[in-house]
Amino acid sequence: MDERSTGLHSIGDAMGRHAQDIDALWDVMLWVCGFMYLLVVGFLLLALFRRGPRRDINDHTQAHEERGLSASLATWTGLIALGLFGLTLFSYFTDRSLVQAAADAQIAIKITGHQWWWEIEYTDPNDPSRQLRTANELHLPVGTPVKISLESRDVIHSFWVPSLHGKQDLIPGRDNDIEILADKEGVYRGICAEFCGLQHSKMHLDVVVESKDGYSAWYERQLQAASPPSDPLAERGHGVFMATACNMCHTISGTDAGGSTGPDLTHVASRRFIAAGALQNHRDNMRAWLANPQAIKPGNHMPIVSLSADQLDALTAYLGTLQ
Amino acid sequence: MERTESIGRKKARPKEAPGGHKTQKNLWAWGLDNSLDACDANGITSSMTRSRNKISFVCLSPTGGFLRARFCAALPVLFLLSACHRENRYFTPPSQSDIPPTQVRMSGLVAGEASLQFREQQRREYEGNAYHVSEGKRLYMWFNCYGCHASGGGDSGPPLMDDRWIYGGEIDQIYLTIVQGRPNGMPAFGGKIPSQQVWQLAAYVRSMGGHGPKSARSGRDDHMQRDSEQGRKDEEIKPTAEPR
């Protein structure tokens, strides 16, 4: 199996209200344009194989044939006008439906685009202690409208989960937002849809839509601080994390590590992928990533930190305990 | 009459020297007509205009034009070649980029011998490379150098864009300052920042003071640019202010 992230990733598999609207518009466009295309090809074939003008016919017969042609041309023009008008009308209503905000968006999420990963913050205006910061894995409860505000810290990115909604750009210095209402549980894949630099193609977002209970359980789990490692290897890894370059950029809540320029690692072991969908999250991949991130995502902003094989093993073991 | 004609517009000029007609065209093709117009506007007399036509006629014989065309065609290629190193992106550090402190000499007052060769090599490697300098700029914010040194002008920490350095302003000296820390507040980042990133930071710090090729230096941040609206207003006010 491919190491890349998996999940539904098609506007044809519409699993949210907005995506269904877009899917319907797509279907209408396909049928209208397909019909017109077949007509054009049909007329082209007709023109190719039509008999040339006969010398022996009289003016009367010719005028009769011309009349037939004029009538079909008028019908043709009418069809074009009708088709375009229909498409315009349909796209207008689709657009209107897309921007109609549900008044009761119950969850507010802020997603910040970085080169090349997604920072995700669940905000709670009533209780700051329930704010949550994670990365590259978005969990949503099924059937609940969610408002996502989109920001960027460096260049323009674009948030696109085709099974849930259309694209929305993340623009530095500008606040954009998008609303999502997922109808079905499942795992969907999102990607960055605006070229944003070297590793644009490895900037995936894992969207997990689960039952409301499952979501609350996940949320409560994520709110907890990391528990101190129990086995000696992981304990040594904890020491490596704190003593070397790791904690300059990464946070593990419950420890001294508080860097904020890289992804939050408090529950990194619970995620399905690492490096924004570039690798599946298991021990060997994690070790390879720590040993040389530049070999896996050349140009990404995680540097090569020179660690001995022992240190790498310990660090991998420690990160594996961060469930 | 002749004078006013020559002071006037482009149309007037070819009449002056019939043989110079072609030359004028050549000149215009190279985009030099604007400078000629500027001269005219400053009130150069007709005789000067005529003599200038003659001179330019000599300079821009057909072969001269051809040579110049070839030269101009070669220029962009030369520029491209000279910019090659500037654009390279090195993601993995060269094998020996850590330096032992003995290789760095802080000033003439301190004993020891700096390896000038090593210094030159690191300058070439990092200061001349736009990618390294811009990465250094990113790290400067990420690791909060900004917190004490501001944008190079200094705050609670000393400024970095002037030429007064207590512990040396060469790239290897800055490297060691970052790694070892210095008295009165500069923390030691040794072991916390990989050596390649320290070199990138040092290259960026050097670029603040105008060191290294201009082509590799990062542009000034948007928020530090003079507000364009305000700038326009300033320019509008100036010419209208009458001396009293």
Coordinates of C-alpha atoms in Angstrom, one line a residue:
Chain A
M1 CA 0.0 0.0 0.0
D2 CA 1.1 3.5 -0.7
E3 CA 2.6 5.4 2.2
R4 CA 0.7 8.5 1.4
S5 CA -2.4 9.4 3.3
T6 CA -5.7 7.7 2.4
G7 CA -9.3 8.6 2.7
L8 CA -12.1 9.6 0.4
H9 CA -11.0 12.3 -1.9
S10 CA -13.4 13.0 -4.7
I11 CA -16.1 15.6 -5.4
G12 CA -18.1 12.6 -6.6
D13 CA -18.2 11.2 -3.1
A14 CA -20.0 14.1 -1.5
M15 CA -20.4 13.5 2.2
G16 CA -21.4 17.0 3.3
R17 CA -24.2 19.4 2.6
H18 CA -21.9 21.8 0.7
A19 CA -20.2 19.1 -1.3
Q20 CA -23.5 17.7 -2.3
D21 CA -24.5 21.2 -3.7
I22 CA -21.3 21.3 -5.6
D23 CA -21.7 17.8 -6.8
A24 CA -25.2 18.6 -8.1
L25 CA -23.9 21.6 -10.0
W26 CA -21.2 19.4 -11.5
D27 CA -23.8 16.9 -12.6
V28 CA -26.0 19.5 -14.3
M29 CA -23.0 21.0 -16.0
L30 CA -21.9 17.6 -17.2
W31 CA -25.3 16.7 -18.7
V32 CA -25.9 20.1 -20.3
C33 CA -22.5 20.4 -21.7
G34 CA -22.4 16.7 -22.7
F35 CA -25.7 17.1 -24.6
M36 CA -24.5 20.2 -26.4
Y37 CA -21.2 18.5 -27.2
L38 CA -23.0 15.5 -28.8
L39 CA -25.2 17.9 -30.8
V40 CA -22.1 19.7 -32.1
V41 CA -20.4 16.5 -33.1
G42 CA -23.6 15.3 -34.6
F43 CA -24.0 18.4 -36.8
L44 CA -20.3 18.2 -37.7
L45 CA -20.8 14.6 -38.9
L46 CA -23.9 15.6 -40.8
A47 CA -22.0 18.4 -42.5
L48 CA -19.2 16.0 -43.4
F49 CA -21.4 13.4 -45.0
R50 CA -24.1 15.6 -46.4
R51 CA -24.5 15.4 -50.1
G52 CA -23.2 18.5 -52.0
P53 CA -25.5 20.9 -53.8
R54 CA -27.1 19.2 -56.7
R55 CA -27.0 20.9 -60.0
D56 CA -30.3 19.6 -61.3
I57 CA -32.6 20.7 -58.5
N58 CA -34.7 23.7 -59.0
D59 CA -34.9 26.8 -56.8
H60 CA -38.0 25.7 -55.1
T61 CA -36.4 22.5 -53.6
Q62 CA -33.3 24.3 -52.6
A63 CA -35.3 27.0 -50.8
H64 CA -37.1 24.1 -49.0
E65 CA -33.8 22.6 -47.8
E66 CA -32.6 26.0 -46.7
R67 CA -35.7 26.5 -44.7
G68 CA -35.0 23.3 -42.8
L69 CA -31.5 24.5 -42.1
S70 CA -32.6 27.9 -40.8
A71 CA -35.1 26.3 -38.5
S72 CA -32.5 24.0 -37.0
L73 CA -30.1 27.0 -36.6
A74 CA -32.8 28.9 -34.7
T75 CA -33.4 25.9 -32.5
W76 CA -29.6 25.7 -32.0
T77 CA -29.4 29.3 -30.9
G78 CA -32.4 28.8 -28.6
L79 CA -30.7 25.8 -27.0
I80 CA -27.5 27.7 -26.3
A81 CA -29.4 30.6 -24.7
L82 CA -31.5 28.2 -22.7
G83 CA -28.5 26.1 -21.6
L84 CA -26.4 29.1 -20.6
F85 CA -29.3 30.7 -18.7
G86 CA -30.0 27.4 -17.0
L87 CA -26.4 27.0 -15.9
T88 CA -26.1 30.6 -14.7
L89 CA -29.3 30.2 -12.7
F90 CA -28.2 26.9 -11.2
S91 CA -24.7 28.2 -10.3
Y92 CA -26.3 31.2 -8.7
F93 CA -28.5 29.1 -6.5
T94 CA -25.6 26.8 -5.7
D95 CA -23.4 29.7 -4.7
R96 CA -26.2 31.1 -2.6
S97 CA -26.6 27.9 -0.8
L98 CA -22.9 27.6 -0.2
V99 CA -22.5 31.0 1.5
Q100 CA -25.7 30.7 3.6
A101 CA -24.1 30.3 7.0
A102 CA -25.8 28.0 9.5
A103 CA -26.7 30.3 12.4
D104 CA -25.8 27.6 14.8
A105 CA -22.2 26.7 14.0
Q106 CA -21.4 24.9 17.2
I107 CA -17.7 24.4 16.8
A108 CA -15.2 27.1 15.9
I109 CA -11.8 25.9 14.5
K110 CA -8.9 27.9 13.3
I111 CA -6.7 26.4 10.7
T112 CA -3.3 28.0 10.0
G113 CA -1.4 27.0 6.9
H114 CA 2.4 26.6 7.2
Q115 CA 5.0 25.3 4.8
W116 CA 4.1 22.4 4.7
W117 CA 1.6 21.4 7.4
W118 CA -1.7 22.4 8.9
E119 CA -2.0 23.8 12.4
I120 CA -5.4 23.2 13.9
E121 CA -6.8 25.0 16.9
Y122 CA -10.1 24.3 18.4
T123 CA -11.3 27.5 20.1
D124 CA -13.8 27.8 22.9
P125 CA -14.7 31.4 23.6
N126 CA -16.4 30.4 26.9
D127 CA -13.6 28.4 28.4
P128 CA -10.0 29.1 27.3
S129 CA -8.8 26.0 29.2
R130 CA -10.6 23.9 26.7
Q131 CA -8.7 25.2 23.7
L132 CA -6.9 22.6 21.8
R133 CA -3.9 22.7 19.4
T134 CA -3.1 19.9 17.1
A135 CA -1.8 19.4 13.6
N136 CA -2.6 17.7 10.3
E137 CA -5.6 15.7 11.7
L138 CA -9.0 17.4 11.9
H139 CA -11.7 15.6 13.9
L140 CA -15.3 16.6 13.4
P141 CA -18.5 15.3 14.9
V142 CA -21.0 14.1 12.3
G143 CA -24.0 16.3 11.5
T144 CA -22.7 19.3 13.3
P145 CA -22.0 22.6 11.4
V146 CA -18.5 23.7 12.0
K147 CA -17.0 27.1 11.2
I148 CA -13.4 27.0 10.2
S149 CA -11.4 30.3 10.0
L150 CA -8.4 30.1 7.7
E151 CA -5.1 31.9 8.1
S152 CA -1.6 31.6 6.8
R153 CA 1.7 32.2 8.4
D154 CA 3.9 32.3 5.2
V155 CA 2.5 32.0 1.7
I156 CA -0.9 31.3 0.1
H157 CA -2.3 27.8 0.7
S158 CA -5.7 26.5 -0.1
F159 CA -7.9 24.3 2.1
W160 CA -9.6 21.6 0.1
V161 CA -11.5 18.5 1.3
P162 CA -13.4 17.6 -1.8
S163 CA -15.8 15.2 -0.1
L164 CA -16.9 18.0 2.2
H165 CA -16.7 21.3 0.5
G166 CA -15.0 23.3 -2.3
K167 CA -11.7 25.1 -2.0
Q168 CA -11.0 28.1 0.2
D169 CA -7.6 30.0 0.2
L170 CA -5.5 30.7 3.2
I171 CA -4.0 34.1 2.6
P172 CA -1.4 35.8 4.8
G173 CA -2.9 38.9 6.5
R174 CA -6.4 38.0 5.6
D175 CA -9.2 36.2 7.4
N176 CA -11.1 33.7 5.4
D177 CA -13.6 31.2 6.6
I178 CA -15.4 28.1 5.5
E179 CA -18.3 26.2 6.9
I180 CA -18.4 22.4 6.9
L181 CA -21.3 20.1 7.7
A182 CA -20.3 16.4 7.4
D183 CA -23.3 14.0 6.9
K184 CA -21.5 10.7 7.1
E185 CA -18.9 9.3 9.4
G186 CA -15.6 8.4 7.7
V187 CA -12.1 9.4 6.9
Y188 CA -11.6 12.1 4.2
R189 CA -8.5 13.4 2.7
G190 CA -7.8 17.1 2.3
I191 CA -4.9 18.6 0.5
C192 CA -3.4 22.0 -0.1
A193 CA -4.8 23.2 -3.4
E194 CA -2.6 26.2 -4.1
F195 CA 1.0 25.7 -5.0
C196 CA 2.9 26.8 -2.0
G197 CA 6.5 25.7 -2.5
L198 CA 8.7 22.6 -2.7
Q199 CA 6.6 20.2 -0.6
H200 CA 3.2 21.4 -1.7
S201 CA 2.4 17.9 -2.9
K202 CA 3.1 16.5 0.6
M203 CA 0.8 18.8 2.5
H204 CA -2.2 16.6 3.4
L205 CA -4.9 16.9 5.9
D206 CA -6.5 13.9 7.5
V207 CA -10.2 14.6 8.2
V208 CA -11.9 12.1 10.6
V209 CA -15.6 12.5 10.9
E210 CA -16.9 10.4 13.8
S211 CA -20.0 10.1 16.0
K212 CA -20.6 12.8 18.5
D213 CA -19.6 10.6 21.4
G214 CA -16.5 9.5 19.6
Y215 CA -15.6 13.1 18.9
S216 CA -16.1 14.1 22.6
A217 CA -13.9 11.2 23.7
W218 CA -11.2 12.2 21.3
Y219 CA -11.5 15.9 22.4
E220 CA -11.2 15.0 26.1
R221 CA -8.2 12.8 25.4
Q222 CA -6.4 15.5 23.4
L223 CA -7.0 18.0 26.2
Q224 CA -4.9 16.0 28.6
A225 CA -1.2 16.7 29.1
A226 CA 1.3 14.1 28.1
S227 CA 1.9 11.6 30.9
P228 CA 5.6 11.1 31.9
P229 CA 7.2 8.1 30.2
S230 CA 7.4 4.9 32.3
D231 CA 9.9 2.6 30.6
P232 CA 13.6 3.6 30.7
L233 CA 14.1 3.8 26.9
A234 CA 11.3 6.3 26.5
E235 CA 12.6 8.2 29.5
R236 CA 15.9 8.5 27.8
G237 CA 14.1 9.7 24.7
H238 CA 12.4 12.4 26.8
G239 CA 15.8 13.6 27.8
V240 CA 17.0 13.7 24.2
F241 CA 13.9 15.7 23.2
M242 CA 14.5 18.3 25.9
A243 CA 18.3 18.5 25.5
T244 CA 18.6 18.8 21.7
A245 CA 16.9 20.9 19.1
C246 CA 13.4 19.3 19.2
N247 CA 11.9 21.6 21.8
M248 CA 13.0 24.8 20.0
C249 CA 10.1 24.2 17.7
H250 CA 7.7 21.7 19.2
T251 CA 5.4 21.7 22.1
I252 CA 4.6 18.7 24.3
S253 CA 2.2 19.9 26.9
G254 CA 3.0 18.8 30.4
T255 CA 6.7 19.1 29.7
D256 CA 9.1 22.0 29.3
A257 CA 8.9 21.8 25.5
G258 CA 7.0 24.9 24.3
G259 CA 8.2 25.7 20.9
S260 CA 5.4 27.0 18.7
T261 CA 6.8 27.0 15.2
G262 CA 6.4 23.3 14.5
P263 CA 3.5 20.9 15.0
D264 CA 2.2 20.2 18.5
L265 CA 3.4 16.7 19.5
T266 CA 1.5 16.2 22.7
H267 CA -0.5 13.4 21.1
V268 CA 1.5 12.7 18.0
A269 CA 1.3 8.9 18.4
S270 CA -2.5 9.1 18.1
R271 CA -2.4 10.5 14.6
R272 CA -2.6 8.3 11.6
F273 CA 0.1 10.0 9.7
I274 CA 3.2 12.0 10.3
A275 CA 4.8 14.8 8.2
A276 CA 1.4 16.1 7.0
G277 CA 0.4 12.8 5.3
A278 CA 3.8 12.0 3.9
L279 CA 4.3 8.9 6.0
Q280 CA 2.1 6.5 7.9
N281 CA 2.6 6.8 11.6
H282 CA 4.5 3.7 12.8
R283 CA 7.9 3.2 14.5
D284 CA 10.1 2.6 11.5
N285 CA 8.7 5.6 9.6
M286 CA 9.0 7.8 12.7
R287 CA 12.6 6.8 13.1
A288 CA 13.4 7.4 9.4
W289 CA 11.8 10.8 9.7
L290 CA 13.7 11.8 12.8
A291 CA 17.0 10.6 11.3
N292 CA 16.7 12.6 8.0
P293 CA 13.5 14.6 7.4
Q294 CA 15.2 16.2 4.4
A295 CA 15.3 12.9 2.6
I296 CA 11.6 12.4 2.9
K297 CA 10.4 16.0 2.4
P298 CA 13.4 17.9 0.9
G299 CA 13.3 21.5 1.8
N300 CA 10.9 21.2 4.7
H301 CA 11.7 23.3 7.7
M302 CA 12.6 20.5 10.1
P303 CA 16.4 20.3 10.1
I304 CA 18.6 17.3 10.2
V305 CA 19.6 17.0 13.9
S306 CA 22.6 14.8 14.2
L307 CA 21.7 12.1 16.7
S308 CA 23.3 8.8 17.4
A309 CA 21.5 5.5 16.7
D310 CA 20.8 5.1 20.4
Q311 CA 19.4 8.5 20.7
L312 CA 17.2 8.0 17.7
D313 CA 15.8 4.7 19.1
A314 CA 15.1 6.4 22.5
L315 CA 13.4 9.4 20.9
T316 CA 11.3 7.2 18.6
A317 CA 10.2 5.2 21.7
Y318 CA 9.4 8.4 23.6
L319 CA 7.3 9.8 20.8
G320 CA 5.5 6.5 20.5
T321 CA 4.3 6.9 24.0
L322 CA 2.5 10.2 23.3
Q323 CA -0.9 8.6 22.7
Chain B
M1 CA 14.4 79.4 -35.9
E2 CA 16.8 76.5 -36.3
R3 CA 17.5 76.6 -32.6
T4 CA 13.9 76.3 -31.6
E5 CA 13.5 73.3 -33.9
S6 CA 16.3 71.4 -32.4
I7 CA 15.2 72.2 -28.9
G8 CA 11.8 70.8 -29.8
R9 CA 10.7 67.3 -30.5
K10 CA 12.1 64.1 -32.0
K11 CA 10.6 64.9 -35.3
A12 CA 12.9 67.9 -35.6
R13 CA 16.1 66.0 -35.2
P14 CA 16.5 63.9 -38.3
K15 CA 16.3 67.1 -40.4
E16 CA 19.5 68.2 -38.9
A17 CA 21.7 65.5 -40.3
P18 CA 20.2 63.5 -43.1
G19 CA 22.8 60.8 -42.7
G20 CA 22.1 60.5 -39.0
H21 CA 18.5 59.3 -39.6
K22 CA 19.4 55.7 -39.4
T23 CA 21.5 56.3 -36.3
Q24 CA 18.7 58.0 -34.6
K25 CA 16.6 54.9 -35.2
N26 CA 19.3 52.8 -33.8
L27 CA 19.5 55.0 -30.7
W28 CA 15.8 54.8 -30.2
A29 CA 16.0 51.0 -30.5
W30 CA 18.4 50.9 -27.5
G31 CA 16.1 53.1 -25.6
L32 CA 18.4 56.1 -25.5
D33 CA 15.9 58.6 -27.0
N34 CA 14.7 59.5 -23.5
S35 CA 18.0 60.8 -22.4
L36 CA 18.4 62.8 -25.6
D37 CA 15.0 64.3 -25.0
A38 CA 16.1 65.2 -21.5
C39 CA 19.1 67.0 -23.0
D40 CA 17.0 68.9 -25.4
A41 CA 14.6 70.0 -22.6
N42 CA 17.6 71.4 -20.8
G43 CA 18.2 73.8 -23.7
I44 CA 21.1 72.5 -25.6
T45 CA 21.7 74.6 -28.8
S46 CA 21.3 73.4 -32.3
S47 CA 24.9 73.2 -33.0
M48 CA 25.5 70.9 -30.1
T49 CA 22.7 68.8 -31.3
R50 CA 24.2 68.6 -34.7
S51 CA 27.6 67.6 -33.4
R52 CA 26.1 65.0 -31.2
N53 CA 24.4 63.5 -34.2
K54 CA 27.7 63.3 -35.9
I55 CA 29.4 61.7 -33.0
S56 CA 26.7 59.2 -32.6
F57 CA 26.8 58.4 -36.2
V58 CA 30.5 57.5 -35.9
C59 CA 30.0 55.4 -32.8
L60 CA 27.0 53.5 -34.1
S61 CA 28.3 52.3 -37.5
P62 CA 26.4 49.2 -38.6
T63 CA 29.1 46.9 -37.3
G64 CA 29.2 48.7 -34.0
G65 CA 25.5 48.1 -33.7
F66 CA 25.9 44.5 -34.4
L67 CA 28.6 44.0 -31.8
R68 CA 26.6 45.9 -29.3
A69 CA 23.6 43.7 -30.1
R70 CA 25.7 40.6 -29.4
F71 CA 27.0 42.1 -26.2
C72 CA 23.5 42.9 -25.1
A73 CA 22.3 39.4 -25.9
A74 CA 25.1 37.9 -23.9
L75 CA 24.4 40.1 -20.9
P76 CA 21.3 38.2 -19.6
V77 CA 23.2 34.9 -20.0
L78 CA 26.1 36.3 -18.0
F79 CA 23.6 37.5 -15.3
L80 CA 22.0 34.1 -15.3
L81 CA 25.4 32.4 -14.8
S82 CA 26.4 34.8 -12.1
A83 CA 23.2 34.1 -10.2
C84 CA 23.5 30.3 -10.3
H85 CA 24.9 29.9 -6.8
R86 CA 22.5 32.4 -5.5
E87 CA 19.5 30.2 -6.3
N88 CA 20.8 26.9 -5.1
R89 CA 19.1 25.3 -2.2
Y90 CA 21.1 23.1 0.1
F91 CA 19.0 21.1 2.5
T92 CA 21.7 19.0 4.0
P93 CA 24.7 20.5 5.6
P94 CA 28.1 19.7 4.3
S95 CA 29.9 17.0 6.3
Q96 CA 32.1 19.3 8.4
S97 CA 30.2 22.5 9.2
D98 CA 30.7 22.5 12.9
I99 CA 33.7 24.5 13.9
P100 CA 36.0 24.1 16.9
P101 CA 36.4 27.4 18.8
T102 CA 40.1 27.3 18.2
Q103 CA 39.5 28.2 14.6
V104 CA 37.9 31.5 15.5
R105 CA 39.8 34.5 16.6
M106 CA 37.7 37.3 18.1
S107 CA 40.1 40.2 17.7
G108 CA 43.7 41.2 17.5
L109 CA 43.9 41.3 21.2
V110 CA 43.2 37.6 21.6
A111 CA 45.8 35.1 21.0
G112 CA 45.3 32.5 18.2
E113 CA 45.0 32.3 14.5
A114 CA 41.8 32.5 12.7
S115 CA 41.5 30.2 9.7
L116 CA 40.8 32.8 7.0
Q117 CA 40.4 30.1 4.5
F118 CA 37.5 28.5 6.5
R119 CA 36.0 31.9 7.0
E120 CA 36.1 32.7 3.3
Q121 CA 34.6 29.3 2.5
Q122 CA 31.7 29.8 4.8
R123 CA 31.1 33.3 3.5
R124 CA 30.9 32.0 0.0
E125 CA 28.7 29.1 1.0
Y126 CA 26.2 31.0 3.1
E127 CA 26.3 34.8 2.5
G128 CA 26.1 34.5 -1.3
N129 CA 23.2 32.2 -1.2
A130 CA 19.7 33.7 -1.1
Y131 CA 18.1 30.6 0.2
H132 CA 20.4 30.4 3.2
V133 CA 20.0 34.1 4.0
S134 CA 16.2 33.9 3.8
E135 CA 16.1 30.8 5.9
G136 CA 18.3 32.7 8.4
K137 CA 15.7 35.5 8.4
R138 CA 12.9 33.0 9.1
L139 CA 14.9 31.5 12.0
Y140 CA 15.7 34.9 13.3
M141 CA 12.0 35.4 14.0
W142 CA 11.3 31.7 15.0
F143 CA 14.0 31.6 17.7
N144 CA 13.1 35.1 18.8
C145 CA 16.4 36.9 18.1
Y146 CA 14.0 39.6 17.3
G147 CA 13.0 39.8 20.9
C148 CA 16.3 41.4 22.0
H149 CA 17.9 42.6 18.8
A150 CA 14.7 43.9 17.1
S151 CA 15.1 44.1 13.3
G152 CA 18.8 44.6 13.6
G153 CA 18.6 48.0 15.1
G154 CA 19.0 46.6 18.6
D155 CA 16.7 46.8 21.6
S156 CA 17.7 45.3 25.0
G157 CA 20.4 43.5 22.9
P158 CA 23.0 45.3 20.8
P159 CA 22.3 46.3 17.3
L160 CA 23.4 44.0 14.5
M161 CA 23.4 46.2 11.5
D162 CA 26.2 48.6 12.5
D163 CA 30.0 47.9 12.3
R164 CA 30.7 47.9 16.0
W165 CA 31.1 44.3 17.2
I166 CA 32.3 43.4 20.7
Y167 CA 32.9 39.7 19.8
G168 CA 33.6 40.1 16.1
G169 CA 31.4 40.6 13.1
E170 CA 32.8 38.0 10.8
I171 CA 30.5 35.0 10.0
D172 CA 32.5 32.5 12.0
Q173 CA 32.6 34.9 14.9
I174 CA 28.9 35.4 14.8
Y175 CA 28.5 31.6 14.6
L176 CA 30.5 31.1 17.7
T177 CA 28.6 33.9 19.5
I178 CA 25.3 32.2 18.8
V179 CA 26.7 28.8 19.8
Q180 CA 28.5 29.8 23.0
G181 CA 26.5 32.8 24.2
R182 CA 28.0 36.0 25.5
P183 CA 28.0 37.8 28.8
N184 CA 25.2 40.1 29.7
G185 CA 22.3 38.3 28.2
M186 CA 23.2 36.4 25.0
P187 CA 22.1 32.8 25.6
A188 CA 24.1 29.9 24.3
F189 CA 22.2 28.0 21.6
G190 CA 24.9 25.3 21.2
G191 CA 23.2 21.9 20.8
K192 CA 19.8 23.6 20.5
I193 CA 20.2 24.8 16.9
P194 CA 21.7 22.5 14.3
S195 CA 24.9 23.9 12.9
Q196 CA 23.6 24.6 9.4
Q197 CA 20.8 26.7 10.9
V198 CA 23.4 28.6 12.9
W199 CA 25.3 29.4 9.8
Q200 CA 22.1 30.5 8.1
L201 CA 21.4 32.8 11.0
A202 CA 24.9 34.2 11.0
A203 CA 24.6 34.9 7.2
Y204 CA 21.4 36.7 7.8
V205 CA 22.9 38.8 10.6
R206 CA 25.8 39.7 8.3
S207 CA 23.3 40.6 5.5
M208 CA 21.7 43.1 7.9
G209 CA 24.8 45.2 7.9
G210 CA 25.0 45.1 4.1
H211 CA 27.6 42.3 3.9
G212 CA 27.4 39.7 1.1
P213 CA 26.2 40.2 -2.4
K214 CA 23.0 42.3 -2.7
S215 CA 21.4 39.8 -5.0
A216 CA 21.4 37.3 -2.1
R217 CA 20.0 39.5 0.6
S218 CA 16.4 39.4 1.7
G219 CA 14.1 42.2 1.0
R220 CA 12.9 44.5 3.8
D221 CA 9.7 43.3 5.4
D222 CA 6.4 44.8 4.3
H223 CA 5.6 46.2 7.7
M224 CA 8.9 48.1 7.7
Q225 CA 8.4 49.8 4.4
R226 CA 7.3 53.4 4.5
D227 CA 3.5 53.4 4.3
S228 CA 2.9 54.0 0.6
E229 CA -0.1 56.2 1.2
Q230 CA 1.8 58.4 3.5
G231 CA 4.8 58.5 1.1
R232 CA 2.6 59.7 -1.7
K233 CA 1.1 62.5 0.5
D234 CA 4.6 63.6 1.5
E235 CA 5.6 63.9 -2.2
E236 CA 2.5 65.8 -3.0
I237 CA 3.2 68.4 -0.3
K238 CA 6.8 69.1 -1.3
P239 CA 6.4 70.7 -4.7
T240 CA 3.5 72.9 -3.7
A241 CA 5.2 74.4 -0.7
E242 CA 6.2 77.9 -1.9
P243 CA 9.3 79.5 -0.4
R244 CA 8.5 82.7 1.5

